[in-house]
């Protein structure tokens, strides 16, 4: 009897690039994450508001188009400059529970000030955060830095950043460490 292979399926709307899990910036990626994008113009003579219709654009075959291209088409090209700023839904992200059960996935907690970092497994991070907060597995990865108390021991700054390390399962280094 062999052990089951680790789940290498990426979460919907995310891509693995250079060993890091990053959001897919295409229309399909935003749609898969359920992330809405709204635009608001702050100029006095405009005050335009818009919401990008992601399902309609994907249905018409524009799913692979980067969202920044769509945002460029929505700008007014006024001589004074367009004041349309786009805001993404901050609640849409990657919950820690979506990474459970994937032995190859690690979380890197890094100080943005000096570069000091620690790497931990997802289960270990959830266990540590559960001591101070119930339901820590529902936290988004973007919310983890705000849960870290205390400054960096090296530079004394509190500028934490969290990265999800997603190594390629077929890489040489991964094959050497796998049983």
mmCIF file of C-alpha atoms in Angstrom:
data_model
loop_
_atom_site.group_PDB
_atom_site.id
_atom_site.type_symbol
_atom_site.label_atom_id
_atom_site.label_comp_id
_atom_site.label_asym_id
_atom_site.label_seq_id
_atom_site.Cartn_x
_atom_site.Cartn_y
_atom_site.Cartn_z
ATOM 1 C CA UNK A 1 0.000 0.000 0.000
ATOM 2 C CA UNK A 2 1.462 3.349 -1.013
ATOM 3 C CA UNK A 3 0.969 6.691 0.656
ATOM 4 C CA UNK A 4 -1.299 9.165 -1.131
ATOM 5 C CA UNK A 5 0.493 11.770 -3.187
ATOM 6 C CA UNK A 6 0.465 15.298 -1.749
ATOM 7 C CA UNK A 7 -2.199 17.535 -3.158
ATOM 8 C CA UNK A 8 -0.553 19.714 -5.771
ATOM 9 C CA UNK A 9 -3.758 21.324 -6.965
ATOM 10 C CA UNK A 10 -3.477 25.062 -6.681
ATOM 11 C CA UNK A 11 -6.273 26.959 -4.950
ATOM 12 C CA UNK A 12 -8.711 28.515 -7.416
ATOM 13 C CA UNK A 13 -7.497 31.884 -8.688
ATOM 14 C CA UNK A 14 -3.870 31.417 -7.583
ATOM 15 C CA UNK A 15 -0.682 30.548 -9.483
ATOM 16 C CA UNK A 16 2.707 29.293 -8.326
ATOM 17 C CA UNK A 17 5.555 31.397 -9.695
ATOM 18 C CA UNK A 18 9.184 31.018 -8.628
ATOM 19 C CA UNK A 19 8.210 28.970 -5.596
ATOM 20 C CA UNK A 20 5.642 31.478 -4.282
ATOM 21 C CA UNK A 21 1.872 31.302 -4.404
ATOM 22 C CA UNK A 22 0.573 34.540 -5.925
ATOM 23 C CA UNK A 23 -2.862 35.734 -7.026
ATOM 24 C CA UNK A 24 -3.700 35.206 -10.688
ATOM 25 C CA UNK A 25 -3.990 38.731 -12.140
ATOM 26 C CA UNK A 26 -6.230 37.715 -15.039
ATOM 27 C CA UNK A 27 -9.980 38.214 -15.181
ATOM 28 C CA UNK A 28 -10.466 34.472 -14.613
ATOM 29 C CA UNK A 29 -8.240 34.622 -11.534
ATOM 30 C CA UNK A 30 -10.249 37.440 -9.959
ATOM 31 C CA UNK A 31 -13.465 35.616 -10.823
ATOM 32 C CA UNK A 32 -12.221 32.323 -9.309
ATOM 33 C CA UNK A 33 -11.258 34.086 -6.061
ATOM 34 C CA UNK A 34 -14.596 35.904 -5.927
ATOM 35 C CA UNK A 35 -12.757 39.196 -5.725
ATOM 36 C CA UNK A 36 -14.718 42.246 -6.849
ATOM 37 C CA UNK A 37 -13.014 45.298 -8.314
ATOM 38 C CA UNK A 38 -14.672 48.709 -8.109
ATOM 39 C CA UNK A 39 -13.538 52.050 -9.468
ATOM 40 C CA UNK A 40 -14.189 55.503 -8.027
ATOM 41 C CA UNK A 41 -13.144 58.827 -9.554
ATOM 42 C CA UNK A 42 -12.174 61.514 -7.071
ATOM 43 C CA UNK A 43 -12.157 64.509 -9.431
ATOM 44 C CA UNK A 44 -14.783 67.178 -8.866
ATOM 45 C CA UNK A 45 -16.112 67.268 -12.393
ATOM 46 C CA UNK A 46 -16.427 63.498 -12.789
ATOM 47 C CA UNK A 47 -17.228 61.457 -9.646
ATOM 48 C CA UNK A 48 -17.721 58.371 -11.826
ATOM 49 C CA UNK A 49 -18.207 54.952 -10.214
ATOM 50 C CA UNK A 50 -17.898 51.580 -11.873
ATOM 51 C CA UNK A 51 -17.697 47.902 -11.063
ATOM 52 C CA UNK A 52 -15.933 45.572 -13.474
ATOM 53 C CA UNK A 53 -18.340 42.854 -14.664
ATOM 54 C CA UNK A 54 -15.939 39.913 -14.397
ATOM 55 C CA UNK A 55 -18.431 37.111 -15.252
ATOM 56 C CA UNK A 56 -19.540 38.872 -18.449
ATOM 57 C CA UNK A 57 -15.965 39.511 -19.593
ATOM 58 C CA UNK A 58 -14.965 35.896 -18.898
ATOM 59 C CA UNK A 59 -18.037 34.589 -20.750
ATOM 60 C CA UNK A 60 -17.073 36.681 -23.790
ATOM 61 C CA UNK A 61 -13.612 35.103 -23.943
ATOM 62 C CA UNK A 62 -11.538 37.700 -22.089
ATOM 63 C CA UNK A 63 -10.700 35.435 -19.130
ATOM 64 C CA UNK A 64 -6.935 35.433 -19.806
ATOM 65 C CA UNK A 65 -6.769 39.235 -20.119
ATOM 66 C CA UNK A 66 -4.928 40.947 -17.235
ATOM 67 C CA UNK A 67 -7.214 43.094 -15.131
ATOM 68 C CA UNK A 68 -4.860 46.077 -15.459
ATOM 69 C CA UNK A 69 -5.620 46.144 -19.194
ATOM 70 C CA UNK A 70 -9.355 46.347 -18.486
ATOM 71 C CA UNK A 71 -8.732 49.128 -15.964
ATOM 72 C CA UNK A 72 -6.800 51.067 -18.618
ATOM 73 C CA UNK A 73 -9.752 50.880 -20.999
ATOM 74 C CA UNK A 74 -12.103 52.236 -18.318
ATOM 75 C CA UNK A 75 -10.045 55.368 -17.685
ATOM 76 C CA UNK A 76 -11.423 58.559 -19.288
ATOM 77 C CA UNK A 77 -8.142 59.884 -20.808
ATOM 78 C CA UNK A 78 -8.941 63.442 -19.765
ATOM 79 C CA UNK A 79 -6.300 66.111 -20.432
ATOM 80 C CA UNK A 80 -6.120 66.797 -16.698
ATOM 81 C CA UNK A 81 -5.611 63.086 -16.046
ATOM 82 C CA UNK A 82 -8.043 60.426 -14.983
ATOM 83 C CA UNK A 83 -8.818 60.203 -11.291
ATOM 84 C CA UNK A 84 -10.398 56.754 -11.459
ATOM 85 C CA UNK A 85 -8.839 54.616 -8.725
ATOM 86 C CA UNK A 86 -9.622 50.916 -8.471
ATOM 87 C CA UNK A 87 -10.186 49.197 -5.156
ATOM 88 C CA UNK A 88 -10.173 45.445 -4.719
ATOM 89 C CA UNK A 89 -12.262 43.610 -2.168
ATOM 90 C CA UNK A 90 -9.928 43.191 0.837
ATOM 91 C CA UNK A 91 -11.912 40.223 2.195
ATOM 92 C CA UNK A 92 -11.175 38.052 -0.825
ATOM 93 C CA UNK A 93 -7.974 36.191 -0.287
ATOM 94 C CA UNK A 94 -6.530 32.840 0.625
ATOM 95 C CA UNK A 95 -7.739 31.376 3.922
ATOM 96 C CA UNK A 96 -5.235 29.296 5.857
ATOM 97 C CA UNK A 97 -7.636 26.338 5.813
ATOM 98 C CA UNK A 98 -7.235 26.127 2.011
ATOM 99 C CA UNK A 99 -3.593 25.154 2.574
ATOM 100 C CA UNK A 100 -4.190 22.399 5.128
ATOM 101 C CA UNK A 101 -3.101 18.881 4.201
ATOM 102 C CA UNK A 102 -0.460 19.967 1.721
ATOM 103 C CA UNK A 103 2.842 18.814 3.159
ATOM 104 C CA UNK A 104 4.900 20.617 0.511
ATOM 105 C CA UNK A 105 3.424 24.039 1.346
ATOM 106 C CA UNK A 106 5.167 26.233 3.896
ATOM 107 C CA UNK A 107 4.486 29.710 5.281
ATOM 108 C CA UNK A 108 7.351 32.232 5.400
ATOM 109 C CA UNK A 109 7.018 35.026 7.938
ATOM 110 C CA UNK A 110 9.505 37.706 6.957
ATOM 111 C CA UNK A 111 10.549 41.057 8.402
ATOM 112 C CA UNK A 112 10.254 43.706 5.692
ATOM 113 C CA UNK A 113 12.820 45.825 7.539
ATOM 114 C CA UNK A 114 15.858 43.529 7.696
ATOM 115 C CA UNK A 115 14.865 40.382 5.785
ATOM 116 C CA UNK A 116 14.952 38.014 8.792
ATOM 117 C CA UNK A 117 12.491 35.160 8.251
ATOM 118 C CA UNK A 118 11.113 31.977 9.719
ATOM 119 C CA UNK A 119 9.453 29.152 7.817
ATOM 120 C CA UNK A 120 6.692 27.041 9.318
ATOM 121 C CA UNK A 121 4.080 24.537 8.249
ATOM 122 C CA UNK A 122 0.484 25.698 7.924
ATOM 123 C CA UNK A 123 -0.738 23.398 10.696
ATOM 124 C CA UNK A 124 1.891 24.759 13.096
ATOM 125 C CA UNK A 125 0.944 28.359 12.325
ATOM 126 C CA UNK A 126 -2.764 27.650 12.850
ATOM 127 C CA UNK A 127 -1.999 25.903 16.158
ATOM 128 C CA UNK A 128 0.062 28.864 17.369
ATOM 129 C CA UNK A 129 -2.546 31.429 16.309
ATOM 130 C CA UNK A 130 -5.382 29.355 17.812
ATOM 131 C CA UNK A 131 -3.933 29.912 21.272
ATOM 132 C CA UNK A 132 -4.885 33.602 21.095
ATOM 133 C CA UNK A 133 -7.699 33.563 18.550
ATOM 134 C CA UNK A 134 -10.449 30.982 18.041
ATOM 135 C CA UNK A 135 -11.036 29.820 14.475
ATOM 136 C CA UNK A 136 -7.543 30.798 13.313
ATOM 137 C CA UNK A 137 -7.908 28.584 10.235
ATOM 138 C CA UNK A 138 -10.443 31.062 8.828
ATOM 139 C CA UNK A 139 -7.814 33.830 8.806
ATOM 140 C CA UNK A 140 -6.650 35.034 5.416
ATOM 141 C CA UNK A 141 -2.917 34.845 4.745
ATOM 142 C CA UNK A 142 -2.964 38.628 4.354
ATOM 143 C CA UNK A 143 -4.326 38.969 7.908
ATOM 144 C CA UNK A 144 -1.571 36.905 9.559
ATOM 145 C CA UNK A 145 0.955 39.783 9.865
ATOM 146 C CA UNK A 146 -1.500 41.758 11.993
ATOM 147 C CA UNK A 147 -1.746 38.791 14.384
ATOM 148 C CA UNK A 148 2.014 38.734 15.068
ATOM 149 C CA UNK A 149 2.749 40.505 18.303
ATOM 150 C CA UNK A 150 6.071 42.091 18.988
ATOM 151 C CA UNK A 151 8.828 43.487 16.817
ATOM 152 C CA UNK A 152 11.567 41.655 14.922
ATOM 153 C CA UNK A 153 14.306 40.485 17.263
ATOM 154 C CA UNK A 154 16.975 41.551 14.774
ATOM 155 C CA UNK A 155 15.977 45.099 13.746
ATOM 156 C CA UNK A 156 13.216 45.891 16.301
ATOM 157 C CA UNK A 157 10.663 46.851 13.591
ATOM 158 C CA UNK A 158 7.135 45.483 13.324
ATOM 159 C CA UNK A 159 6.901 45.225 9.548
ATOM 160 C CA UNK A 160 5.895 41.614 8.964
ATOM 161 C CA UNK A 161 5.116 40.025 5.617
ATOM 162 C CA UNK A 162 3.713 36.549 4.955
ATOM 163 C CA UNK A 163 4.481 34.515 1.839
ATOM 164 C CA UNK A 164 3.108 31.107 0.881
ATOM 165 C CA UNK A 165 5.949 28.917 -0.388
ATOM 166 C CA UNK A 166 4.697 26.503 -3.039
ATOM 167 C CA UNK A 167 7.637 24.554 -4.497
ATOM 168 C CA UNK A 168 7.322 22.740 -7.793
ATOM 169 C CA UNK A 169 6.757 19.060 -6.989
ATOM 170 C CA UNK A 170 8.874 17.960 -9.962
ATOM 171 C CA UNK A 171 11.919 20.058 -9.061
ATOM 172 C CA UNK A 172 15.225 18.382 -8.202
ATOM 173 C CA UNK A 173 15.240 19.700 -4.642
ATOM 174 C CA UNK A 174 11.699 18.452 -3.986
ATOM 175 C CA UNK A 175 12.518 14.985 -5.379
ATOM 176 C CA UNK A 176 15.538 14.690 -3.088
ATOM 177 C CA UNK A 177 13.580 15.495 0.065
ATOM 178 C CA UNK A 178 10.563 13.303 -0.807
ATOM 179 C CA UNK A 179 10.598 9.682 0.396
#
